[in-house]
mmCIF file of C-alpha atoms in Angstrom:
data_model
loop_
_atom_site.group_PDB
_atom_site.id
_atom_site.type_symbol
_atom_site.label_atom_id
_atom_site.label_comp_id
_atom_site.label_asym_id
_atom_site.label_seq_id
_atom_site.Cartn_x
_atom_site.Cartn_y
_atom_site.Cartn_z
ATOM 1 C CA UNK A 14 -12.909 62.523 83.422
ATOM 2 C CA UNK A 15 -13.356 64.183 86.515
ATOM 3 C CA UNK A 16 -13.442 62.419 89.866
ATOM 4 C CA UNK A 17 -14.048 63.895 93.136
ATOM 5 C CA UNK A 18 -11.799 62.976 96.071
ATOM 6 C CA UNK A 19 -12.875 62.537 99.669
ATOM 7 C CA UNK A 20 -9.546 63.457 101.693
ATOM 8 C CA UNK A 21 -9.616 63.615 105.727
ATOM 9 C CA UNK A 22 -9.161 66.843 107.074
ATOM 10 C CA UNK A 23 -5.371 66.408 107.664
ATOM 11 C CA UNK A 24 -5.068 65.088 104.042
ATOM 12 C CA UNK A 25 -6.964 68.287 102.902
ATOM 13 C CA UNK A 26 -4.414 70.411 104.613
ATOM 14 C CA UNK A 27 -1.444 68.702 102.806
ATOM 15 C CA UNK A 28 -3.297 68.843 99.423
ATOM 16 C CA UNK A 29 -3.667 72.593 100.077
ATOM 17 C CA UNK A 30 -0.011 73.271 100.997
ATOM 18 C CA UNK A 31 1.124 71.573 97.946
ATOM 19 C CA UNK A 32 -0.847 73.266 95.659
ATOM 20 C CA UNK A 33 0.064 76.691 97.692
ATOM 21 C CA UNK A 34 3.711 75.635 97.308
ATOM 22 C CA UNK A 35 3.642 74.721 93.446
ATOM 23 C CA UNK A 36 1.921 77.987 92.464
ATOM 24 C CA UNK A 37 3.986 80.087 94.581
ATOM 25 C CA UNK A 38 6.927 78.537 92.654
ATOM 26 C CA UNK A 39 5.180 79.234 89.573
ATOM 27 C CA UNK A 40 4.984 82.849 90.255
ATOM 28 C CA UNK A 41 8.850 82.907 90.931
ATOM 29 C CA UNK A 42 9.420 81.150 87.594
ATOM 30 C CA UNK A 43 7.229 83.399 85.761
ATOM 31 C CA UNK A 44 8.860 86.527 87.529
ATOM 32 C CA UNK A 45 12.248 85.099 86.038
ATOM 33 C CA UNK A 46 11.003 84.060 82.628
ATOM 34 C CA UNK A 47 10.115 87.844 82.102
ATOM 35 C CA UNK A 48 13.032 89.401 83.403
ATOM 36 C CA UNK A 49 15.212 86.933 81.478
ATOM 37 C CA UNK A 50 12.914 87.043 78.623
ATOM 38 C CA UNK A 51 13.183 83.134 78.302
ATOM 39 C CA UNK A 52 9.795 81.249 77.891
ATOM 40 C CA UNK A 53 10.760 77.888 76.372
ATOM 41 C CA UNK A 54 10.145 75.115 78.840
ATOM 42 C CA UNK A 55 13.412 73.629 78.415
ATOM 43 C CA UNK A 56 15.532 76.679 78.503
ATOM 44 C CA UNK A 57 13.616 78.027 81.203
ATOM 45 C CA UNK A 58 14.604 74.569 83.413
ATOM 46 C CA UNK A 59 18.461 75.733 83.077
ATOM 47 C CA UNK A 60 17.462 79.033 85.057
ATOM 48 C CA UNK A 61 15.174 77.849 87.687
ATOM 49 C CA UNK A 62 14.860 73.976 88.112
ATOM 50 C CA UNK A 63 17.278 73.732 91.053
ATOM 51 C CA UNK A 64 16.100 76.656 92.844
ATOM 52 C CA UNK A 65 12.270 76.105 93.059
ATOM 53 C CA UNK A 66 13.335 72.312 93.978
ATOM 54 C CA UNK A 67 15.425 73.627 96.918
ATOM 55 C CA UNK A 68 13.208 76.448 98.072
ATOM 56 C CA UNK A 69 9.625 74.975 97.922
ATOM 57 C CA UNK A 70 10.735 71.337 98.507
ATOM 58 C CA UNK A 71 9.154 69.884 95.169
ATOM 59 C CA UNK A 72 10.038 67.005 93.642
ATOM 60 C CA UNK A 73 11.726 66.287 90.070
ATOM 61 C CA UNK A 74 8.627 65.617 88.440
ATOM 62 C CA UNK A 75 6.765 68.672 90.191
ATOM 63 C CA UNK A 76 9.286 71.015 89.399
ATOM 64 C CA UNK A 77 9.349 69.922 85.770
ATOM 65 C CA UNK A 78 5.433 70.449 85.784
ATOM 66 C CA UNK A 79 5.596 74.041 87.204
ATOM 67 C CA UNK A 80 7.812 74.945 84.937
ATOM 68 C CA UNK A 81 6.117 73.702 81.697
ATOM 69 C CA UNK A 82 3.104 75.324 83.358
ATOM 70 C CA UNK A 83 4.366 78.640 83.380
ATOM 71 C CA UNK A 84 5.790 77.904 79.914
ATOM 72 C CA UNK A 85 2.467 76.970 78.327
ATOM 73 C CA UNK A 86 0.699 80.118 80.046
ATOM 74 C CA UNK A 87 3.320 82.504 78.357
ATOM 75 C CA UNK A 88 2.400 80.678 75.136
ATOM 76 C CA UNK A 89 -1.215 81.375 75.553
ATOM 77 C CA UNK A 90 -0.600 84.854 76.701
ATOM 78 C CA UNK A 91 1.175 85.515 73.578
ATOM 79 C CA UNK A 92 -1.407 83.933 71.308
ATOM 80 C CA UNK A 93 -3.944 86.017 73.093
ATOM 81 C CA UNK A 94 -1.627 89.108 72.404
ATOM 82 C CA UNK A 95 -1.350 88.577 68.660
ATOM 83 C CA UNK A 96 -5.450 87.887 68.735
ATOM 84 C CA UNK A 97 -5.635 91.490 69.792
ATOM 85 C CA UNK A 98 -7.769 89.733 73.181
ATOM 86 C CA UNK A 99 -6.013 92.506 75.398
ATOM 87 C CA UNK A 100 -6.663 95.733 73.381
ATOM 88 C CA UNK A 101 -4.618 97.569 70.492
ATOM 89 C CA UNK A 102 -1.113 98.112 70.451
ATOM 90 C CA UNK A 103 -0.069 100.790 72.922
ATOM 91 C CA UNK A 104 -3.213 100.519 75.112
ATOM 92 C CA UNK A 105 -2.922 100.779 78.645
ATOM 93 C CA UNK A 106 -4.292 97.393 79.554
ATOM 94 C CA UNK A 107 -1.953 95.752 76.704
ATOM 95 C CA UNK A 108 1.301 97.621 78.179
ATOM 96 C CA UNK A 109 0.170 96.382 81.533
ATOM 97 C CA UNK A 110 -0.097 92.769 80.730
ATOM 98 C CA UNK A 111 3.191 92.923 78.588
ATOM 99 C CA UNK A 112 5.132 94.375 81.287
ATOM 100 C CA UNK A 113 4.154 92.339 84.367
ATOM 101 C CA UNK A 114 5.198 88.843 84.978
ATOM 102 C CA UNK A 115 1.831 86.467 84.802
ATOM 103 C CA UNK A 116 0.474 85.435 88.494
ATOM 104 C CA UNK A 117 -0.915 81.953 89.723
ATOM 105 C CA UNK A 118 -3.842 81.784 92.197
ATOM 106 C CA UNK A 119 -2.571 79.938 95.252
ATOM 107 C CA UNK A 120 -4.930 77.061 94.072
ATOM 108 C CA UNK A 121 -4.289 77.104 90.950
ATOM 109 C CA UNK A 122 -4.654 73.380 88.879
ATOM 110 C CA UNK A 123 -1.500 71.290 89.154
ATOM 111 C CA UNK A 124 -0.653 68.673 86.745
ATOM 112 C CA UNK A 125 0.323 65.107 87.954
ATOM 113 C CA UNK A 126 1.676 62.100 85.788
ATOM 114 C CA UNK A 127 2.122 58.412 86.471
ATOM 115 C CA UNK A 128 5.308 58.900 88.569
ATOM 116 C CA UNK A 129 3.382 61.316 91.143
ATOM 117 C CA UNK A 130 -0.074 59.601 91.124
ATOM 118 C CA UNK A 131 -1.253 55.958 90.949
ATOM 119 C CA UNK A 132 -4.618 54.587 91.027
ATOM 120 C CA UNK A 133 -6.192 51.522 93.256
ATOM 121 C CA UNK A 134 -9.158 50.910 91.566
ATOM 122 C CA UNK A 135 -10.416 47.981 93.324
ATOM 123 C CA UNK A 136 -10.132 49.607 97.005
ATOM 124 C CA UNK A 137 -10.862 53.082 94.919
ATOM 125 C CA UNK A 138 -8.110 54.842 96.442
ATOM 126 C CA UNK A 139 -5.391 56.847 95.066
ATOM 127 C CA UNK A 140 -1.843 57.344 96.145
ATOM 128 C CA UNK A 141 -0.825 60.878 95.491
ATOM 129 C CA UNK A 142 2.469 62.884 95.810
ATOM 130 C CA UNK A 143 2.709 66.153 97.927
ATOM 131 C CA UNK A 144 5.326 68.066 99.367
ATOM 132 C CA UNK A 145 4.687 66.515 102.993
ATOM 133 C CA UNK A 146 5.494 62.794 100.970
ATOM 134 C CA UNK A 147 2.874 60.046 99.696
ATOM 135 C CA UNK A 148 -0.632 60.568 100.799
ATOM 136 C CA UNK A 149 -1.855 56.877 100.422
ATOM 137 C CA UNK A 150 -5.599 55.632 100.646
ATOM 138 C CA UNK A 151 -7.116 58.750 99.558
ATOM 139 C CA UNK A 152 -10.656 57.763 98.682
ATOM 140 C CA UNK A 153 -12.421 58.957 95.751
ATOM 141 C CA UNK A 154 -15.743 58.611 94.180
ATOM 142 C CA UNK A 155 -17.957 59.789 91.253
ATOM 143 C CA UNK A 156 -20.687 58.960 88.758
ATOM 144 C CA UNK A 157 -20.900 55.081 87.623
ATOM 145 C CA UNK A 158 -19.604 56.634 84.372
ATOM 146 C CA UNK A 159 -16.883 58.270 85.559
ATOM 147 C CA UNK A 160 -15.471 55.524 87.984
ATOM 148 C CA UNK A 161 -15.875 52.876 85.227
ATOM 149 C CA UNK A 162 -13.950 55.236 82.735
ATOM 150 C CA UNK A 163 -10.979 55.672 85.085
ATOM 151 C CA UNK A 164 -11.084 51.648 85.880
ATOM 152 C CA UNK A 165 -11.217 50.694 82.562
ATOM 153 C CA UNK A 166 -9.322 53.085 80.314
ATOM 154 C CA UNK A 167 -5.656 54.320 79.875
ATOM 155 C CA UNK A 168 -5.138 57.294 82.316
ATOM 156 C CA UNK A 169 -2.787 59.962 81.014
ATOM 157 C CA UNK A 170 -1.681 63.390 82.887
ATOM 158 C CA UNK A 171 -4.320 64.516 85.718
ATOM 159 C CA UNK A 172 -4.952 67.825 87.194
ATOM 160 C CA UNK A 173 -5.354 68.277 91.138
ATOM 161 C CA UNK A 174 -8.200 70.848 91.210
ATOM 162 C CA UNK A 175 -9.488 72.765 94.375
ATOM 163 C CA UNK A 176 -13.009 74.307 93.501
ATOM 164 C CA UNK A 177 -15.548 75.481 96.049
ATOM 165 C CA UNK A 178 -13.807 73.692 98.983
ATOM 166 C CA UNK A 179 -13.625 70.311 97.266
ATOM 167 C CA UNK A 180 -11.029 68.381 95.874
ATOM 168 C CA UNK A 181 -11.050 67.079 92.348
ATOM 169 C CA UNK A 182 -8.773 64.937 89.837
ATOM 170 C CA UNK A 183 -9.267 65.765 86.219
ATOM 171 C CA UNK A 184 -8.162 62.455 84.458
ATOM 172 C CA UNK A 185 -7.209 62.527 80.871
ATOM 173 C CA UNK A 186 -8.257 59.000 79.547
ATOM 174 C CA UNK A 187 -7.819 57.309 76.083
ATOM 175 C CA UNK A 188 -11.154 56.734 74.789
ATOM 176 C CA UNK A 189 -11.322 54.360 71.273
ATOM 177 C CA UNK A 190 -12.784 56.102 68.850
ATOM 178 C CA UNK A 191 -15.759 54.533 66.931
ATOM 179 C CA UNK A 192 -15.311 54.391 63.113
ATOM 180 C CA UNK A 193 -18.101 56.568 61.579
ATOM 181 C CA UNK A 194 -20.888 54.991 59.713
ATOM 182 C CA UNK A 195 -21.912 55.908 55.973
ATOM 183 C CA UNK A 196 -24.851 58.252 57.054
ATOM 184 C CA UNK A 197 -28.333 57.795 55.383
ATOM 185 C CA UNK A 198 -29.291 61.580 55.222
ATOM 186 C CA UNK A 199 -27.806 64.431 57.959
ATOM 187 C CA UNK A 200 -29.869 65.921 60.862
ATOM 188 C CA UNK A 201 -29.257 69.634 60.668
ATOM 189 C CA UNK A 202 -28.639 71.875 63.579
ATOM 190 C CA UNK A 203 -29.117 75.295 63.674
ATOM 191 C CA UNK A 204 -27.919 77.583 66.832
ATOM 192 C CA UNK A 205 -29.523 80.824 67.511
ATOM 193 C CA UNK A 206 -30.843 83.447 70.305
ATOM 194 C CA UNK A 207 -34.523 82.349 70.910
ATOM 195 C CA UNK A 208 -33.432 78.732 70.977
ATOM 196 C CA UNK A 209 -29.920 77.475 71.490
ATOM 197 C CA UNK A 210 -30.224 74.752 69.079
ATOM 198 C CA UNK A 211 -33.185 73.889 66.427
ATOM 199 C CA UNK A 212 -32.787 70.512 64.432
ATOM 200 C CA UNK A 213 -34.122 69.806 60.815
ATOM 201 C CA UNK A 214 -36.687 67.637 62.271
ATOM 202 C CA UNK A 215 -38.374 70.368 64.315
ATOM 203 C CA UNK A 216 -37.167 69.826 67.794
ATOM 204 C CA UNK A 217 -36.349 72.999 69.783
ATOM 205 C CA UNK A 218 -33.776 72.932 72.449
ATOM 206 C CA UNK A 219 -33.448 74.992 75.470
ATOM 207 C CA UNK A 220 -35.932 78.081 74.337
ATOM 208 C CA UNK A 221 -38.067 79.985 76.418
ATOM 209 C CA UNK A 222 -37.542 78.683 79.457
ATOM 210 C CA UNK A 223 -33.928 78.765 79.588
ATOM 211 C CA UNK A 224 -33.729 82.321 78.174
ATOM 212 C CA UNK A 225 -36.054 83.416 81.080
ATOM 213 C CA UNK A 226 -33.301 81.686 83.470
ATOM 214 C CA UNK A 227 -30.709 83.742 81.572
ATOM 215 C CA UNK A 228 -32.438 86.739 81.827
ATOM 216 C CA UNK A 229 -33.093 86.595 85.770
ATOM 217 C CA UNK A 230 -29.170 85.766 85.831
ATOM 218 C CA UNK A 231 -28.454 88.895 83.983
ATOM 219 C CA UNK A 232 -30.532 91.219 86.114
ATOM 220 C CA UNK A 233 -28.948 89.799 89.161
ATOM 221 C CA UNK A 234 -25.365 90.437 88.145
ATOM 222 C CA UNK A 235 -26.454 93.908 87.335
ATOM 223 C CA UNK A 236 -27.648 94.463 90.630
ATOM 224 C CA UNK A 237 -24.661 92.886 92.298
ATOM 225 C CA UNK A 238 -22.161 95.006 89.793
ATOM 226 C CA UNK A 239 -23.853 98.160 90.559
ATOM 227 C CA UNK A 240 -23.753 97.338 94.642
ATOM 228 C CA UNK A 241 -19.847 96.994 94.209
ATOM 229 C CA UNK A 242 -19.048 96.019 98.035
ATOM 230 C CA UNK A 243 -16.703 93.103 98.920
ATOM 231 C CA UNK A 244 -19.554 90.651 99.439
ATOM 232 C CA UNK A 245 -21.353 91.811 96.530
ATOM 233 C CA UNK A 246 -18.052 91.035 94.208
ATOM 234 C CA UNK A 247 -17.690 87.659 96.138
ATOM 235 C CA UNK A 248 -21.358 86.368 95.635
ATOM 236 C CA UNK A 249 -20.685 87.721 92.059
ATOM 237 C CA UNK A 250 -17.863 85.223 91.324
ATOM 238 C CA UNK A 251 -19.775 82.450 92.928
ATOM 239 C CA UNK A 252 -22.994 83.285 90.730
ATOM 240 C CA UNK A 253 -20.526 83.063 87.656
ATOM 241 C CA UNK A 254 -19.080 79.884 88.538
ATOM 242 C CA UNK A 255 -22.857 78.684 88.924
ATOM 243 C CA UNK A 256 -24.152 79.829 85.516
ATOM 244 C CA UNK A 257 -20.904 78.621 83.891
ATOM 245 C CA UNK A 258 -21.854 75.039 85.452
ATOM 246 C CA UNK A 259 -25.472 75.295 84.340
ATOM 247 C CA UNK A 260 -24.228 76.347 81.058
ATOM 248 C CA UNK A 261 -22.188 73.303 80.669
ATOM 249 C CA UNK A 262 -24.858 71.109 81.789
ATOM 250 C CA UNK A 263 -27.458 72.352 79.331
ATOM 251 C CA UNK A 264 -24.874 72.149 76.378
ATOM 252 C CA UNK A 265 -24.262 68.635 77.433
ATOM 253 C CA UNK A 266 -27.704 67.489 77.403
ATOM 254 C CA UNK A 267 -28.345 69.214 74.164
ATOM 255 C CA UNK A 268 -25.135 67.368 72.576
ATOM 256 C CA UNK A 269 -26.296 64.105 74.143
ATOM 257 C CA UNK A 270 -30.159 64.687 72.684
ATOM 258 C CA UNK A 271 -28.798 65.289 69.270
ATOM 259 C CA UNK A 272 -26.032 62.576 68.816
ATOM 260 C CA UNK A 273 -28.472 59.912 70.152
ATOM 261 C CA UNK A 274 -31.389 60.962 67.803
ATOM 262 C CA UNK A 275 -28.865 60.950 64.607
ATOM 263 C CA UNK A 276 -27.598 57.701 65.882
ATOM 264 C CA UNK A 277 -30.738 55.892 66.246
ATOM 265 C CA UNK A 278 -31.697 57.044 62.674
ATOM 266 C CA UNK A 279 -28.627 56.386 61.159
ATOM 267 C CA UNK A 280 -28.053 59.785 60.066
ATOM 268 C CA UNK A 281 -24.998 62.191 60.268
ATOM 269 C CA UNK A 282 -25.147 65.691 61.965
ATOM 270 C CA UNK A 283 -24.869 68.932 59.923
ATOM 271 C CA UNK A 284 -23.647 72.124 61.784
ATOM 272 C CA UNK A 285 -22.901 75.680 60.758
ATOM 273 C CA UNK A 286 -18.789 76.390 61.378
ATOM 274 C CA UNK A 287 -17.856 76.564 64.773
ATOM 275 C CA UNK A 288 -15.718 79.268 64.534
ATOM 276 C CA UNK A 289 -17.179 83.154 64.103
ATOM 277 C CA UNK A 290 -20.582 82.474 64.849
ATOM 278 C CA UNK A 291 -20.625 85.791 66.937
ATOM 279 C CA UNK A 292 -18.656 87.612 64.013
ATOM 280 C CA UNK A 293 -21.152 86.731 61.718
ATOM 281 C CA UNK A 294 -24.544 87.469 63.367
ATOM 282 C CA UNK A 295 -25.862 91.152 63.026
ATOM 283 C CA UNK A 296 -28.368 91.757 66.053
ATOM 284 C CA UNK A 297 -29.959 94.741 67.864
ATOM 285 C CA UNK A 298 -28.642 95.906 70.848
ATOM 286 C CA UNK A 299 -31.197 94.127 73.084
ATOM 287 C CA UNK A 300 -29.939 90.950 71.587
ATOM 288 C CA UNK A 301 -26.409 90.983 71.567
ATOM 289 C CA UNK A 302 -26.366 90.150 75.457
ATOM 290 C CA UNK A 303 -28.348 87.149 74.713
ATOM 291 C CA UNK A 304 -25.736 85.823 71.985
ATOM 292 C CA UNK A 305 -22.943 86.839 74.036
ATOM 293 C CA UNK A 306 -23.954 85.091 77.475
ATOM 294 C CA UNK A 307 -24.181 81.469 75.648
ATOM 295 C CA UNK A 308 -20.899 79.255 74.892
ATOM 296 C CA UNK A 309 -21.922 78.280 71.363
ATOM 297 C CA UNK A 310 -18.507 76.906 70.577
ATOM 298 C CA UNK A 311 -18.656 74.653 73.848
ATOM 299 C CA UNK A 312 -21.738 73.307 72.534
ATOM 300 C CA UNK A 313 -20.345 72.664 69.022
ATOM 301 C CA UNK A 314 -17.589 70.930 71.002
ATOM 302 C CA UNK A 315 -19.356 68.548 72.821
ATOM 303 C CA UNK A 316 -21.325 67.499 69.472
ATOM 304 C CA UNK A 317 -17.885 67.049 68.139
ATOM 305 C CA UNK A 318 -16.528 64.802 70.798
ATOM 306 C CA UNK A 319 -19.730 63.090 71.322
ATOM 307 C CA UNK A 320 -20.687 62.169 68.041
ATOM 308 C CA UNK A 321 -17.091 60.740 67.356
ATOM 309 C CA UNK A 322 -17.373 58.830 70.164
ATOM 310 C CA UNK A 323 -20.510 57.402 69.280
ATOM 311 C CA UNK A 324 -19.501 57.228 65.399
ATOM 312 C CA UNK A 325 -21.850 59.529 64.143
ATOM 313 C CA UNK A 326 -20.793 61.505 61.114
ATOM 314 C CA UNK A 327 -20.150 65.219 61.709
ATOM 315 C CA UNK A 328 -19.791 68.007 58.987
ATOM 316 C CA UNK A 329 -19.369 71.735 59.304
ATOM 317 C CA UNK A 330 -21.094 73.529 56.543
ATOM 318 C CA UNK A 331 -21.065 77.239 55.503
ATOM 319 C CA UNK A 332 -24.196 78.786 57.130
ATOM 320 C CA UNK A 333 -24.216 81.844 55.020
ATOM 321 C CA UNK A 334 -27.602 82.729 54.002
ATOM 322 C CA UNK A 335 -29.312 79.391 55.439
ATOM 323 C CA UNK A 336 -31.853 81.818 57.326
ATOM 324 C CA UNK A 337 -32.586 83.563 54.039
ATOM 325 C CA UNK A 338 -32.864 80.656 51.521
ATOM 326 C CA UNK A 339 -36.334 79.123 51.171
ATOM 327 C CA UNK A 340 -35.636 75.392 51.326
ATOM 328 C CA UNK A 341 -38.702 74.400 49.232
ATOM 329 C CA UNK A 342 -37.935 76.667 46.175
ATOM 330 C CA UNK A 343 -34.042 77.638 47.084
ATOM 331 C CA UNK A 344 -35.397 81.471 46.704
ATOM 332 C CA UNK A 345 -33.011 83.547 48.422
ATOM 333 C CA UNK A 346 -34.318 87.265 50.026
ATOM 334 C CA UNK A 347 -33.166 89.051 53.039
ATOM 335 C CA UNK A 348 -37.164 89.870 53.040
ATOM 336 C CA UNK A 349 -37.761 86.150 53.810
ATOM 337 C CA UNK A 350 -37.121 87.158 57.606
ATOM 338 C CA UNK A 351 -39.998 89.419 58.714
ATOM 339 C CA UNK A 352 -38.794 88.931 62.045
ATOM 340 C CA UNK A 353 -36.704 87.095 64.572
ATOM 341 C CA UNK A 354 -38.884 83.693 64.583
ATOM 342 C CA UNK A 355 -40.696 84.149 61.094
ATOM 343 C CA UNK A 356 -39.742 82.747 57.848
ATOM 344 C CA UNK A 357 -42.211 83.537 54.772
ATOM 345 C CA UNK A 358 -40.897 82.848 51.292
ATOM 346 C CA UNK A 359 -41.900 85.764 48.829
ATOM 347 C CA UNK A 360 -41.610 83.230 46.156
ATOM 348 C CA UNK A 361 -43.436 80.345 46.721
ATOM 349 C CA UNK A 362 -45.283 81.470 50.121
ATOM 350 C CA UNK A 363 -44.152 78.930 52.389
ATOM 351 C CA UNK A 364 -44.324 79.906 55.782
ATOM 352 C CA UNK A 365 -42.124 78.213 58.520
ATOM 353 C CA UNK A 366 -40.229 78.738 61.641
ATOM 354 C CA UNK A 367 -36.956 80.609 60.639
ATOM 355 C CA UNK A 368 -35.016 78.445 62.893
ATOM 356 C CA UNK A 369 -36.351 75.169 61.329
ATOM 357 C CA UNK A 370 -36.162 76.493 58.178
ATOM 358 C CA UNK A 371 -32.338 77.228 58.286
ATOM 359 C CA UNK A 372 -31.801 73.918 60.291
ATOM 360 C CA UNK A 373 -33.364 72.146 56.869
ATOM 361 C CA UNK A 374 -30.883 74.221 54.642
ATOM 362 C CA UNK A 375 -27.989 73.326 56.959
ATOM 363 C CA UNK A 376 -28.980 69.313 56.601
ATOM 364 C CA UNK A 377 -28.918 69.711 52.850
ATOM 365 C CA UNK A 378 -25.453 71.137 52.976
ATOM 366 C CA UNK A 379 -24.485 68.528 55.409
ATOM 367 C CA UNK A 380 -25.190 65.877 52.484
ATOM 368 C CA UNK A 381 -23.306 67.923 49.846
ATOM 369 C CA UNK A 382 -19.964 68.298 51.902
ATOM 370 C CA UNK A 383 -19.779 64.513 53.331
ATOM 371 C CA UNK A 384 -20.154 63.774 49.357
ATOM 372 C CA UNK A 385 -17.597 66.020 48.491
ATOM 373 C CA UNK A 386 -15.119 64.658 51.110
ATOM 374 C CA UNK A 387 -15.831 60.990 50.515
ATOM 375 C CA UNK A 388 -16.757 61.068 46.914
ATOM 376 C CA UNK A 389 -13.704 58.680 44.964
ATOM 377 C CA UNK A 390 -11.380 61.017 43.053
ATOM 378 C CA UNK A 391 -12.439 60.973 39.144
ATOM 379 C CA UNK A 392 -9.618 61.965 36.746
ATOM 380 C CA UNK A 393 -10.323 64.386 34.597
ATOM 381 C CA UNK A 394 -10.731 63.940 30.568
ATOM 382 C CA UNK A 395 -7.655 65.805 30.210
ATOM 383 C CA UNK A 396 -5.450 63.687 32.337
ATOM 384 C CA UNK A 397 -7.037 60.648 31.021
ATOM 385 C CA UNK A 398 -5.897 61.858 27.419
ATOM 386 C CA UNK A 399 -2.223 62.614 28.818
ATOM 387 C CA UNK A 400 -2.234 66.052 27.890
#
């Protein structure tokens, strides 16, 4: 849960100095880890713990969080290298990444635990550790939902974040999970190109209007990249952040609407498998940019956690051939899709929107998947005979 801090100018300067010290220490720890080939958290502490406490004025908890942050960063880097996200073995980019230590921006997020941060919910203030000592009575604000969540939930680790000149705390909170109910059918959700999502009730989510916005942003990015000046690059970074926030907001609204509709009608939600969406889809070159410019995995993640919080059953189904199979007669033929939006069954002659037909097939597979998972075990005749 995100809350916005409201520091005075003096407090903001101290927070900035604290982040800078923590991340400079993290850069030094990353160098030691690379040179000594020691990447495990507890092993790395033996090499750097005392040094960064003395050199950067860090407290015991802050120093431990800096070391853990570096260890976690190398764990992620190793996973990305194994997955081939930095090129093939021997490529220039991969060799450069493997040889150089990880670097941290001066304002990279810094973790805080309960020993470093305390909340005064009635006064709506926090007391936070800094390299200059405790800053007490620092005000914070947020939406009514955010303020209620941090006031009534168990708060775990928090991240101090500096973004666009503002200060935030990202607080991890514990939310009780609502037990799922027995669904009366499933609401199928197909994720696609023309429409970000299309459900089995025939509702489109973020279609033509959003695609127009995405095309405008793509043209603007192309102009800024072509210009190549320092100011253009700076503006490009700001535009990218703005687009990411816009995409997250759209995905939140889509997921909330789908979960609310499923809960209202007593149904579950069936979605296609959330991994490998881009690898499964085969598109012409002009459509590839549209596909890769949207975070379908983020939308799936939002659907998952919102459904769990509301107690709505959610299943992932195999989406293969859902766009080629007629929901009515089950005839499958790749020629049933004459174009991106139209589905025309060559067997029974039904005509439908292609995404709607796919969503209906996904909903039907959701019923089968839920039944297979929740069906009680029945012993086979062979086991009953004792053979």
